[in-house]
Structure formats: C-alpha cells, structure tokens
Coordinates of C-alpha atoms in Angstrom, one line a residue:
Chain A
M157 CA -14.2 17.9 -20.7
E158 CA -11.7 15.3 -19.5
W159 CA -9.9 15.5 -16.2
R160 CA -6.3 15.7 -17.4
A161 CA -3.3 14.8 -15.3
P162 CA -1.7 17.8 -13.7
N163 CA 1.3 19.2 -15.6
S164 CA 0.8 16.7 -18.4
P165 CA -0.1 17.4 -22.0
T166 CA -1.8 14.0 -22.3
A167 CA -4.7 12.3 -20.6
C168 CA -2.2 9.9 -18.9
G169 CA -4.8 7.3 -18.3
F170 CA -7.0 9.4 -16.1
P171 CA -10.7 8.4 -16.5
P172 CA -13.1 11.0 -17.9
L173 CA -14.4 13.3 -15.3
P174 CA -17.6 11.9 -13.9
T175 CA -20.5 13.3 -15.8
H176 CA -21.8 15.5 -13.0
L177 CA -18.4 17.2 -12.7
S178 CA -18.2 17.7 -16.5
R179 CA -21.3 19.8 -17.2
A180 CA -20.6 23.1 -19.0
N181 CA -22.9 24.9 -16.6
L182 CA -21.0 28.0 -15.7
C183 CA -22.5 31.3 -14.9
G184 CA -22.5 32.7 -11.4
V185 CA -19.2 33.9 -9.8
V186 CA -18.7 32.4 -6.3
Q187 CA -15.9 32.9 -3.9
V188 CA -14.1 29.8 -2.6
N189 CA -12.4 29.6 0.8
L190 CA -10.1 26.6 1.1
T191 CA -8.7 25.1 4.3
R192 CA -5.1 26.2 4.6
H193 CA -4.1 22.5 4.8
L194 CA -4.6 22.3 1.0
F195 CA -2.1 25.1 0.4
A196 CA 0.6 22.7 1.4
F197 CA -0.2 20.7 -1.7
F198 CA -1.4 23.5 -3.9
P199 CA 0.7 26.5 -2.9
Q200 CA -0.4 28.4 -6.0
L201 CA -3.8 29.0 -4.3
E202 CA -2.4 30.4 -1.1
G203 CA -3.1 34.1 -0.6
Q204 CA -5.3 34.2 -3.7
L205 CA -8.8 35.4 -3.9
V206 CA -10.3 32.3 -5.4
E207 CA -13.4 33.2 -7.5
V208 CA -14.9 30.7 -9.9
E209 CA -17.9 30.5 -12.2
A210 CA -20.3 27.7 -11.4
T211 CA -24.0 26.8 -10.9
D212 CA -23.4 23.9 -8.5
V213 CA -20.8 22.5 -6.3
A214 CA -19.6 20.0 -9.0
G215 CA -18.9 23.1 -11.1
V216 CA -16.9 24.6 -8.3
V217 CA -14.7 21.5 -8.0
R218 CA -14.2 21.4 -11.8
A219 CA -13.2 25.0 -11.9
L220 CA -10.7 24.4 -9.0
E221 CA -9.3 21.5 -10.9
A222 CA -8.6 23.7 -13.9
R223 CA -6.8 26.2 -11.7
A224 CA -5.0 23.7 -9.5
P225 CA -4.6 20.4 -11.4
G226 CA -5.0 17.4 -9.1
I227 CA -7.1 19.1 -6.4
G228 CA -10.2 17.4 -7.6
F229 CA -8.8 14.0 -6.6
Y230 CA -7.9 15.4 -3.2
L231 CA -11.5 16.5 -2.6
C232 CA -13.3 13.7 -4.3
D233 CA -12.7 10.0 -5.0
E234 CA -12.5 8.6 -8.6
R235 CA -16.3 8.3 -8.6
G236 CA -16.7 12.0 -8.1
R237 CA -18.0 11.5 -4.5
L238 CA -16.8 13.9 -1.8
R239 CA -14.3 12.1 0.4
P240 CA -15.7 11.1 3.8
H241 CA -13.6 13.5 5.8
V242 CA -14.1 16.6 3.6
N243 CA -16.9 19.0 4.0
I244 CA -18.2 21.7 1.8
F245 CA -20.4 24.6 2.9
I246 CA -22.4 27.1 0.9
G247 CA -22.5 30.1 3.2
A248 CA -23.1 28.5 6.6
T249 CA -25.0 25.5 5.2
I250 CA -23.3 22.1 4.6
I251 CA -24.0 20.6 1.3
R252 CA -26.5 17.8 1.1
D253 CA -25.5 15.9 -2.0
R254 CA -22.1 14.4 -1.3
R255 CA -22.4 11.9 -4.2
N256 CA -23.1 14.1 -7.2
L257 CA -22.3 17.6 -5.7
S258 CA -25.5 18.9 -7.2
D259 CA -26.2 21.6 -4.6
A260 CA -26.8 24.8 -6.4
V261 CA -24.6 27.9 -6.0
T262 CA -25.6 31.4 -7.1
A263 CA -23.6 34.5 -7.8
G264 CA -22.1 36.0 -4.7
D265 CA -22.2 32.7 -2.7
K266 CA -19.2 31.9 -0.5
V267 CA -18.2 28.3 -0.7
S268 CA -16.0 26.9 2.0
I269 CA -14.1 23.6 1.6
L270 CA -12.8 22.2 4.8
Q271 CA -11.4 19.0 6.2
A272 CA -13.8 17.5 8.7
L273 CA -12.7 17.3 12.3
S274 CA -12.5 13.5 12.4
G275 CA -10.0 12.8 15.1
G276 CA -8.9 13.8 18.6
Chain B
M97 CA 28.6 -2.0 3.3
T98 CA 26.1 -1.0 0.6
D99 CA 26.1 1.8 -1.9
K100 CA 22.3 2.0 -1.7
A101 CA 20.5 4.5 0.5
L102 CA 18.1 3.5 3.3
W103 CA 14.6 4.9 3.6
A104 CA 11.9 4.7 6.1
A105 CA 8.2 5.3 5.4
T106 CA 6.3 6.3 8.5
R107 CA 3.0 7.5 9.8
K108 CA 4.3 11.1 9.7
G109 CA 6.6 11.3 6.7
T110 CA 9.5 9.9 4.7
F111 CA 12.9 9.6 6.3
K112 CA 16.4 9.1 4.9
I113 CA 18.7 7.0 7.0
E114 CA 22.4 7.8 6.7
K115 CA 25.6 7.2 8.6
S116 CA 27.8 10.0 9.4
A117 CA 30.6 10.4 12.0
R118 CA 30.1 6.7 12.8
R119 CA 26.5 7.2 13.8
W120 CA 23.3 6.4 12.0
R121 CA 20.7 9.2 11.8
A122 CA 17.2 9.5 10.4
T123 CA 16.3 12.8 8.6
L124 CA 12.8 13.8 7.7
V125 CA 13.0 14.5 3.9
G126 CA 9.4 14.7 2.8
H127 CA 5.7 14.4 3.5
S128 CA 5.8 16.0 6.9
G129 CA 2.7 14.9 8.8
V130 CA 1.5 12.6 6.1
G131 CA 1.2 8.8 6.3
V132 CA 3.7 7.1 4.0
N133 CA 3.0 3.4 3.4
Y134 CA 6.0 2.6 1.3
V135 CA 9.0 4.2 -0.4
A136 CA 11.2 2.7 -3.1
R137 CA 13.6 3.7 -5.9
D138 CA 12.9 2.7 -9.5
P139 CA 16.3 1.2 -10.5
N140 CA 15.5 1.9 -14.2
T141 CA 15.1 5.7 -13.7
N142 CA 16.6 6.4 -10.3
R143 CA 13.3 8.0 -9.3
L144 CA 12.0 7.6 -5.8
W145 CA 8.4 6.7 -5.3
A146 CA 6.4 7.2 -2.1
L147 CA 3.0 5.8 -1.5
L148 CA 1.0 8.2 0.6
G149 CA -2.1 7.8 2.6
H150 CA -3.4 11.3 3.4
G151 CA -5.9 11.2 6.3
H152 CA -8.4 13.4 4.6
W153 CA -7.3 13.6 1.0
G154 CA -7.0 10.0 -0.1
A155 CA -4.1 8.0 -1.4
K156 CA -1.5 9.6 -3.6
L157 CA 1.7 8.8 -5.5
S158 CA 4.6 11.1 -4.8
I159 CA 7.9 11.2 -6.6
S160 CA 11.4 12.6 -6.2
D161 CA 14.1 13.0 -8.8
D162 CA 16.7 14.5 -6.6
D163 CA 17.3 11.8 -4.0
G164 CA 14.5 12.9 -1.7
A165 CA 15.3 16.6 -1.5
T166 CA 12.1 17.6 -3.1
W167 CA 8.8 15.7 -3.7
R168 CA 5.8 16.3 -5.9
D169 CA 2.6 14.4 -6.7
N170 CA 3.1 12.2 -9.7
P171 CA 1.1 13.7 -12.6
A172 CA -0.7 10.4 -13.0
Q173 CA -2.5 9.0 -10.0
V174 CA -3.8 5.5 -9.4
M175 CA -7.6 5.5 -10.0
Y176 CA -10.0 2.6 -10.3
P177 CA -11.7 2.8 -13.7
Q178 CA -15.4 3.3 -14.1
G179 CA -17.2 0.0 -13.8
A180 CA -14.6 -1.6 -11.5
R181 CA -16.6 -3.6 -8.9
Y182 CA -15.8 -6.3 -6.4
I183 CA -17.6 -8.7 -4.2
G184 CA -17.4 -7.9 -0.5
Q185 CA -18.8 -9.4 2.6
D186 CA -20.8 -7.4 5.2
M187 CA -22.2 -8.4 8.6
Y188 CA -25.6 -7.0 9.3
E189 CA -28.2 -6.9 12.1
D190 CA -30.7 -9.8 11.6
S191 CA -33.3 -10.4 14.2
A192 CA -34.4 -13.6 12.5
S193 CA -31.0 -15.1 13.1
E194 CA -30.4 -16.9 16.4
F195 CA -27.1 -14.9 16.6
G196 CA -28.7 -11.6 15.8
V197 CA -26.4 -11.0 12.9
A198 CA -26.0 -12.5 9.5
W199 CA -23.5 -12.2 6.6
K200 CA -24.3 -11.2 3.1
T201 CA -22.2 -10.6 0.0
T202 CA -22.5 -7.2 -1.7
I203 CA -21.1 -5.9 -4.9
R204 CA -19.2 -2.7 -4.2
N205 CA -17.9 0.0 -6.5
A206 CA -14.1 0.1 -6.3
T207 CA -12.3 3.2 -5.2
L208 CA -8.7 3.4 -4.1
L209 CA -8.5 2.7 -0.4
K210 CA -4.8 2.3 0.0
L211 CA -1.5 2.3 -2.0
W212 CA 0.5 -0.5 -0.4
V213 CA 3.4 -1.6 -2.4
I214 CA 5.3 -0.7 -5.6
A215 CA 7.7 -2.8 -7.7
F216 CA 9.8 -2.3 -10.8
G217 CA 10.5 -4.8 -13.5
D218 CA 13.8 -5.0 -15.4
D219 CA 11.6 -4.2 -18.5
G220 CA 10.8 -0.8 -17.1
A221 CA 7.3 -1.8 -16.0
I222 CA 6.0 -0.3 -12.7
W223 CA 3.5 -2.4 -10.7
I224 CA 1.5 -1.1 -7.7
G225 CA -0.5 -3.2 -5.2
T226 CA -3.6 -1.6 -3.6
I227 CA -6.6 -2.1 -1.4
P228 CA -9.2 -3.2 -2.4
G229 CA -7.1 -5.7 -4.3
G230 CA -6.4 -4.0 -7.6
L231 CA -3.0 -4.5 -9.2
F232 CA -2.0 -1.5 -11.4
E233 CA 0.6 -1.4 -14.0
S234 CA 2.4 1.3 -16.0
R235 CA 4.2 0.6 -19.2
D236 CA 5.2 4.2 -19.8
G237 CA 7.4 4.9 -16.8
G238 CA 4.6 6.1 -14.6
A239 CA 2.9 8.5 -17.0
S240 CA -0.3 6.4 -16.7
F241 CA -1.5 3.5 -14.6
E242 CA -4.0 0.9 -15.6
L243 CA -5.8 -1.7 -13.6
N244 CA -4.7 -5.2 -14.5
R245 CA -8.1 -6.6 -15.5
P246 CA -7.2 -10.3 -15.8
L247 CA -6.3 -10.4 -12.1
W248 CA -9.2 -8.1 -11.1
N249 CA -11.6 -10.3 -13.1
H250 CA -10.0 -13.6 -11.9
E251 CA -12.4 -16.5 -11.3
S252 CA -11.2 -16.6 -7.7
R253 CA -12.8 -13.1 -7.3
G254 CA -16.1 -14.1 -8.9
G255 CA -15.2 -13.3 -12.5
D256 CA -15.8 -10.2 -14.6
L257 CA -18.0 -7.7 -12.8
F258 CA -17.4 -5.0 -15.4
N259 CA -19.9 -6.9 -17.5
G260 CA -22.6 -8.4 -15.3
D261 CA -22.5 -9.8 -11.7
G262 CA -20.0 -12.6 -12.3
A263 CA -20.2 -15.9 -10.4
G264 CA -21.5 -14.2 -7.2
E265 CA -18.8 -15.6 -5.0
T266 CA -15.3 -14.5 -4.1
K267 CA -12.4 -16.4 -2.5
W268 CA -10.7 -13.1 -1.6
F269 CA -11.4 -11.8 1.8
G270 CA -10.4 -8.6 3.7
T271 CA -7.5 -7.1 5.5
P272 CA -7.8 -4.7 8.4
A273 CA -5.0 -2.6 6.8
S274 CA -7.4 -0.5 4.8
E275 CA -7.1 3.3 5.5
G276 CA -10.8 3.8 4.8
G277 CA -11.9 1.3 7.4
E278 CA -13.4 -0.9 4.7
F279 CA -12.7 -4.6 5.0
A280 CA -11.3 -5.5 1.6
P281 CA -8.5 -7.5 0.1
G282 CA -5.0 -6.0 -0.3
I283 CA -2.0 -6.6 -2.5
H284 CA 1.1 -6.1 -0.5
S285 CA 3.7 -8.1 -2.3
I286 CA 4.9 -8.1 -5.9
A287 CA 7.9 -10.3 -6.6
I288 CA 9.2 -10.0 -10.2
D289 CA 11.5 -12.6 -11.6
P290 CA 14.7 -10.9 -12.7
R291 CA 15.3 -13.6 -15.3
N292 CA 11.9 -12.9 -16.9
P293 CA 9.9 -9.8 -15.9
A294 CA 6.8 -11.3 -17.4
R295 CA 6.8 -13.8 -14.5
I296 CA 5.4 -12.1 -11.4
L297 CA 4.2 -13.5 -8.0
V298 CA 1.7 -11.4 -6.2
A299 CA 0.5 -12.0 -2.6
I300 CA -2.8 -10.9 -1.3
S301 CA -4.3 -10.6 2.2
T302 CA -6.5 -12.5 2.4
A303 CA -6.4 -14.8 -0.6
G304 CA -3.0 -16.3 -1.1
V305 CA -0.2 -16.2 -3.7
I306 CA -1.0 -15.9 -7.4
E307 CA 1.4 -16.0 -10.4
T308 CA 1.5 -14.8 -14.0
R309 CA 4.1 -16.0 -16.5
D310 CA 2.8 -13.9 -19.4
G311 CA 3.2 -10.3 -18.0
G312 CA -0.2 -10.3 -16.4
R313 CA -2.5 -11.7 -19.0
T314 CA -3.3 -14.9 -17.1
W315 CA -3.0 -15.8 -13.4
R316 CA -3.0 -19.0 -11.4
S317 CA -2.8 -19.8 -7.7
R318 CA 0.5 -20.7 -6.1
N319 CA -0.7 -22.0 -2.7
K320 CA 0.3 -25.6 -2.8
G321 CA 1.8 -26.7 0.5
M322 CA 0.6 -23.6 2.4
T323 CA -1.6 -24.5 5.3
M324 CA -4.1 -22.5 7.4
D325 CA -4.4 -23.5 11.1
H326 CA -7.4 -21.3 11.4
N327 CA -9.4 -22.9 8.6
P328 CA -11.5 -26.1 8.7
D329 CA -9.8 -27.1 5.5
P330 CA -6.2 -26.1 6.1
E331 CA -5.1 -27.0 2.6
A332 CA -7.9 -25.1 0.8
E333 CA -6.7 -23.5 -2.4
W334 CA -7.7 -20.0 -1.3
G335 CA -8.2 -18.1 1.9
H336 CA -4.5 -17.9 2.8
D337 CA -3.0 -14.9 4.6
P338 CA 0.5 -14.3 3.4
H339 CA 1.8 -11.3 5.2
V340 CA 4.6 -10.8 2.7
I341 CA 6.6 -12.7 0.1
Q342 CA 10.1 -12.0 -1.2
L343 CA 12.2 -13.8 -3.8
C344 CA 16.0 -14.1 -4.0
R345 CA 17.2 -11.9 -6.9
G346 CA 20.2 -14.1 -7.5
A347 CA 18.3 -17.4 -7.2
P348 CA 14.7 -16.4 -8.0
D349 CA 13.2 -19.9 -7.5
H350 CA 13.9 -19.4 -3.8
I351 CA 11.0 -17.5 -2.3
W352 CA 10.2 -16.8 1.3
Q353 CA 6.9 -16.1 2.9
Q354 CA 5.9 -14.9 6.4
N355 CA 2.3 -16.0 6.7
H356 CA -0.3 -15.5 9.4
A357 CA -0.1 -19.3 9.9
G358 CA 3.7 -19.6 10.0
V359 CA 6.8 -19.3 7.9
F360 CA 6.9 -20.9 4.4
Y361 CA 9.7 -21.4 1.9
S362 CA 9.8 -22.6 -1.6
D363 CA 12.9 -23.6 -3.6
N364 CA 11.0 -24.4 -6.7
G365 CA 9.6 -21.1 -7.8
A366 CA 6.4 -21.4 -5.7
E367 CA 5.4 -24.6 -7.3
S368 CA 5.1 -25.8 -3.7
W369 CA 5.7 -24.3 -0.3
R370 CA 7.2 -26.0 2.8
K371 CA 6.4 -24.8 6.3
V372 CA 9.6 -24.0 8.1
S373 CA 8.2 -22.5 11.3
A374 CA 10.3 -23.3 14.4
P375 CA 8.2 -22.3 17.4
S376 CA 10.8 -23.5 19.9
V377 CA 13.0 -20.6 18.8
G378 CA 10.2 -18.2 18.3
V379 CA 9.9 -18.5 14.5
H380 CA 6.3 -18.8 13.6
F381 CA 4.2 -15.6 13.7
G382 CA 5.3 -12.2 12.3
F383 CA 4.9 -9.9 9.4
P384 CA 8.2 -9.3 7.5
V385 CA 10.8 -11.5 5.8
T386 CA 13.8 -10.4 3.8
V387 CA 16.0 -12.6 1.7
D388 CA 19.7 -12.5 0.8
A389 CA 20.2 -11.2 -2.7
H390 CA 22.6 -14.1 -3.6
D391 CA 21.9 -17.1 -1.5
G392 CA 18.2 -18.1 -1.5
K393 CA 18.6 -20.2 1.7
I394 CA 19.5 -17.1 3.7
A395 CA 16.6 -15.1 5.2
W396 CA 15.8 -12.9 8.2
L397 CA 12.5 -12.6 10.1
A398 CA 11.2 -10.4 12.8
P399 CA 9.1 -12.8 14.9
G400 CA 6.2 -11.7 17.0
Q401 CA 4.2 -13.2 19.8
S402 CA 1.3 -15.1 18.2
D403 CA -1.5 -13.6 16.0
A404 CA -3.6 -13.0 19.2
Q405 CA -1.0 -10.7 20.8
R406 CA 1.3 -9.3 18.0
M407 CA 4.1 -8.0 20.1
A408 CA 7.7 -8.8 20.9
I409 CA 8.1 -12.3 22.4
D410 CA 8.5 -12.1 26.1
G411 CA 9.4 -8.5 26.0
G412 CA 12.7 -9.1 24.1
L413 CA 13.3 -8.0 20.6
F414 CA 15.2 -10.2 18.1
I415 CA 15.7 -11.0 14.5
A416 CA 15.9 -14.6 13.4
R417 CA 18.3 -15.6 10.6
T418 CA 18.5 -18.9 8.7
E419 CA 21.3 -19.9 6.4
D420 CA 20.0 -23.3 5.5
G421 CA 16.6 -22.8 4.1
G422 CA 14.8 -22.7 7.4
V423 CA 16.2 -26.0 8.8
T424 CA 17.9 -24.1 11.6
W425 CA 17.4 -20.5 13.0
R426 CA 19.6 -18.2 15.0
Q427 CA 18.2 -15.5 17.2
Q428 CA 20.1 -12.2 16.8
R429 CA 19.7 -10.1 19.9
K430 CA 22.9 -8.2 20.4
G431 CA 22.1 -4.4 20.7
L432 CA 18.4 -4.9 20.8
P433 CA 16.3 -4.4 24.0
Q434 CA 15.7 -7.6 25.9
K435 CA 13.1 -6.5 28.4
D436 CA 10.1 -4.3 28.3
A437 CA 9.9 -4.2 24.5
Y438 CA 6.6 -4.3 22.8
D439 CA 7.6 -3.6 19.2
V440 CA 5.8 -4.9 16.2
V441 CA 7.6 -4.9 12.9
Y442 CA 5.3 -4.5 9.9
R443 CA 5.6 -6.5 6.7
H444 CA 7.7 -4.0 4.7
A445 CA 9.8 -2.8 7.6
L446 CA 12.7 -5.3 7.4
D447 CA 15.2 -5.2 4.6
N448 CA 18.7 -6.2 3.8
C449 CA 21.4 -5.2 1.3
E450 CA 24.7 -7.0 1.3
D451 CA 25.9 -7.0 4.9
V452 CA 23.5 -4.4 6.1
V453 CA 20.1 -5.3 7.7
A454 CA 17.6 -2.7 8.9
F455 CA 14.2 -2.8 10.6
G456 CA 11.8 -0.4 12.2
S457 CA 8.8 -0.9 14.5
T458 CA 5.4 0.6 15.0
T459 CA 6.7 2.1 18.3
G460 CA 9.1 4.2 16.3
N461 CA 12.3 2.3 17.0
L462 CA 14.7 1.9 14.1
Y463 CA 17.8 -0.4 14.1
V464 CA 20.6 -1.1 11.7
S465 CA 23.1 -4.0 11.6
E466 CA 26.3 -3.8 9.5
D467 CA 27.2 -7.4 10.1
R468 CA 24.2 -9.3 8.8
G469 CA 22.3 -9.1 12.1
E470 CA 25.0 -10.2 14.5
S471 CA 24.9 -6.8 16.3
W472 CA 22.5 -3.8 16.1
A473 CA 22.9 -0.1 16.3
V474 CA 20.1 2.3 17.2
V475 CA 19.1 4.9 14.6
G476 CA 16.3 6.4 16.7
H477 CA 13.8 5.6 19.4
N478 CA 11.3 8.5 18.8
L479 CA 10.4 8.1 15.2
P480 CA 6.7 8.0 14.1
P481 CA 5.2 4.5 13.7
I482 CA 7.3 2.9 10.9
Y483 CA 5.5 1.2 8.0
A484 CA 8.4 0.4 5.7
V485 CA 12.2 0.3 5.7
R486 CA 13.7 -0.2 2.3
F487 CA 17.1 0.1 0.6
G488 CA 17.1 1.9 -2.7

C-alpha cells in the first residue's frame, strides 16, 4: 500500500510507505489514545474512540494514516522512524523499536501516542 | 503605498500586518503556537504558503486560499526520497588525539530538518529550500514536490550518493539554523530571473552561491569575488556563508548579498561579486538585504554588531540604505530606538515594496516605514521572535 497524500486522489509524489509500515498484518483490535495536541491538526479524531486493527506499532500508525491522512508524517519522519520528540506506549511500557516500530500489539492493548516533554 | 499585504512569520504563528485608522497592527491569522519560518504568496495562484517547523511533529507546508483566514496542510508535503544521503562532518571523542577530539565524515540518510524558503517562478514552478540542503521543485502547482537531484548530487557535495558513496568529500558545511539540532547545510535563498525562469540563483549556508541556467538540470558556482575573512584561503571556490541574496526584479543582473564576511554586490548577474562593506558606517555584518524592485543600485540592510556578538550596534537600531550600488550608505534611524536596543534582524525579516519598507527582530519588535526608510512607525513590541517579514 502506498502512503497517499491526504485529500488527494493521486500519489502526489509521496514515496511508498516504508516497508515496515506497509505490511498487511492486521488482526488484533487495539485502542489508541492520542495526545490532545494532535487534535488541533486532525480534529476528526477528537472525541472519537479510536480503535484500529494491528499486530505491531507500525500497523497502528498505518491504520491511523488511513483514518487521518497526513498523521503518519506527524508521528514519523520520511524514513518511517518515530520522531525524536514523540513517544508511544503500549499499556504503561514505552516502545523499544523507534526505527521500525516493530513492537507487537495484541487485542485489547491500549496504545498511547504522546509528545515527549522536551522543554521547560 | 503598496497594494500588497504584509506578513510576518514568527516563532508562534503567522501574522498579517495592516494599517487601519492611521495605525499599523499585527493580527495573528494562523498557526497559533507553531513556529513559522517563512510566509509568501504565489503570484501565479494567489495562494499563501507558510513553512512550518512544529517542535514535535516536524516541518510542514501550510496553505491558505482565502488571504490567511483559514489554513490547512498542503496535501503534498516535502519529503526526501528513499536513498537520499549526504556527507556530514562529526566531531567525536578521540583519546589518541592530542586535542582529545577528532573529525570524521559520515554519510547520513537525509530527512527533512527544516523548510526555510519558498520561491515562485513566472512559469508556475514552485521551489523550496531546506535543511539539510535539498532544493525541492514542483511543476504541478504544489500537488507534488521532487528533490532536485542535479544539485543534490553536485560534485561540490561529493557526487551521487544514491548510487554508491560518491567522491567522499563535500564542500558544503553546516548551519546552526537546523530545527533538529543537526549541523547540516541549508538553502535559504532562491532568486529566480524574471526574464527567464530557468535561470535561478540559490544560496547555501555554508557553501556559497550556485546557479542554473537550464531550469535545474546543471549547476555551477557563482562565488567569484566573494571573500572569506575567516578562511585560510579567502578566495576559495566553496565554503562561503551567504546569509541571503536577492535580485532586482526590474534589473535582474543586479544582485545583493549579505554575507557572514560582509556585504557583496553584483551588477553582472553574479558573474562576479564586489565587496561593498562600509564598516565606518556600520555596514558589514548582518543577515538580511532587500533590493528595490526597479533600481538595482538601491538596497537596504539591517546591520548588526559583528559575527561574534550579533546584536544592534552600540544599542541603537538602524537600517542602512544605498542608492548608488554600495558606494555610499545612509543610516536611517528616525523612529527606531537609539539606546538599550539588542535586536537582531534575521535574513528573511526585511523587505520592501515600492515606498514601504518593513522589518522585524528576534526580540519581537516590528517596524514599518512608508517613506523608504526615512522614518519608522512601530507595529508592535511584544510579538514572538520574528523569522520573516514579507510582502505578498
């Protein structure tokens, strides 16, 4: 699957989604809690119970991208790496693989996506 | 007066500057709380473009089609393609060195670190300058952006790193302006010849000025006559630190450059540059320059106190104007603070349009002159740090 430009019927020059974000590896339903800061840019997600199907964190990001086009590039850079000042937790545990987002999720997990506290 | 609007890009949003009831006012119109590096209007489509630097969420292109009333992310964002790499320099701890540290070059994967400047060709092309030194172009009105590979793969950067490791040496060095903290080159100036939109001058911190005459297929250095006080070889082809360049739209062979090492001027299309610093009147160091749209010998600068200090000279703020190609300069101080001022004016934060000149500082002060700099009115003293002031 390609990462298409939001609100656009064409690929618009976007590169293909990095392989690890492209796997069709959907199964478990997980609940995603997003920092409210993201609602300023993706108001369609505010007040929603966000549930996605995925087996790993990359799948969560890909599912979010399908629901809110553009959000993937807010969370990750164009190499698919988690941005330095963004954190993702599975339950109360911070993910380990920020490069490929390969940490597994299972049905019923709660995934929290937060901005790191990186300033005074 | 001018029929163009005036915009300020700041650390905390985009402002529209308007005059009503004989007073200039700045109104926050978008991107509240978000860093905005640059704002400009595409004259071909009337669309406004803002170059954002979110603290956490990366660099984004934002657009407005209703004169700034509403903004949205452009559907196509600037992304470095897979395989885009560049040579960087890193200092590392080295106990074997008598200095305890050593330098090494490393090949880095490129990701977008900053959107710095946008420019529009009369042919409809949109060009965007970024850190780490990629120039992006759109030939479909902004529906897609592509890295200009001839410049990215230029021999001065070590050649084609998409296919192999290139020559292993780069002549492009870093700028501290990166939002990611990474020391990497940055493109901050894109000057398009209105007579021929295939002729473009680009300026890079830190490398120099480079030109294409075929719409970006080939590039060659344009640094003749520029000198570097800080370099053992002041006339080296590369390593220059232009802070900004701007050409005269009505006389495009007249090009001005505020450089780390002084003020330079070319009246032959950047075939060669002439140093026109005048330290006795404070004209030497600074970041911005703006050029009259009709007379290429007229330019304004916002001088600062030396590269070591980077603040207003002797606590007094002034704009310097020349009308004779830099032979003589006039300090324009009326209406500006003349003591206890510490303002720095960034490279994109001084602009002119007909008789109106405007500038803003990193201390949040914004001034407008309606008589070509002879006298100044305050727009505001409490704005966020100002990155760019542009008419459009």
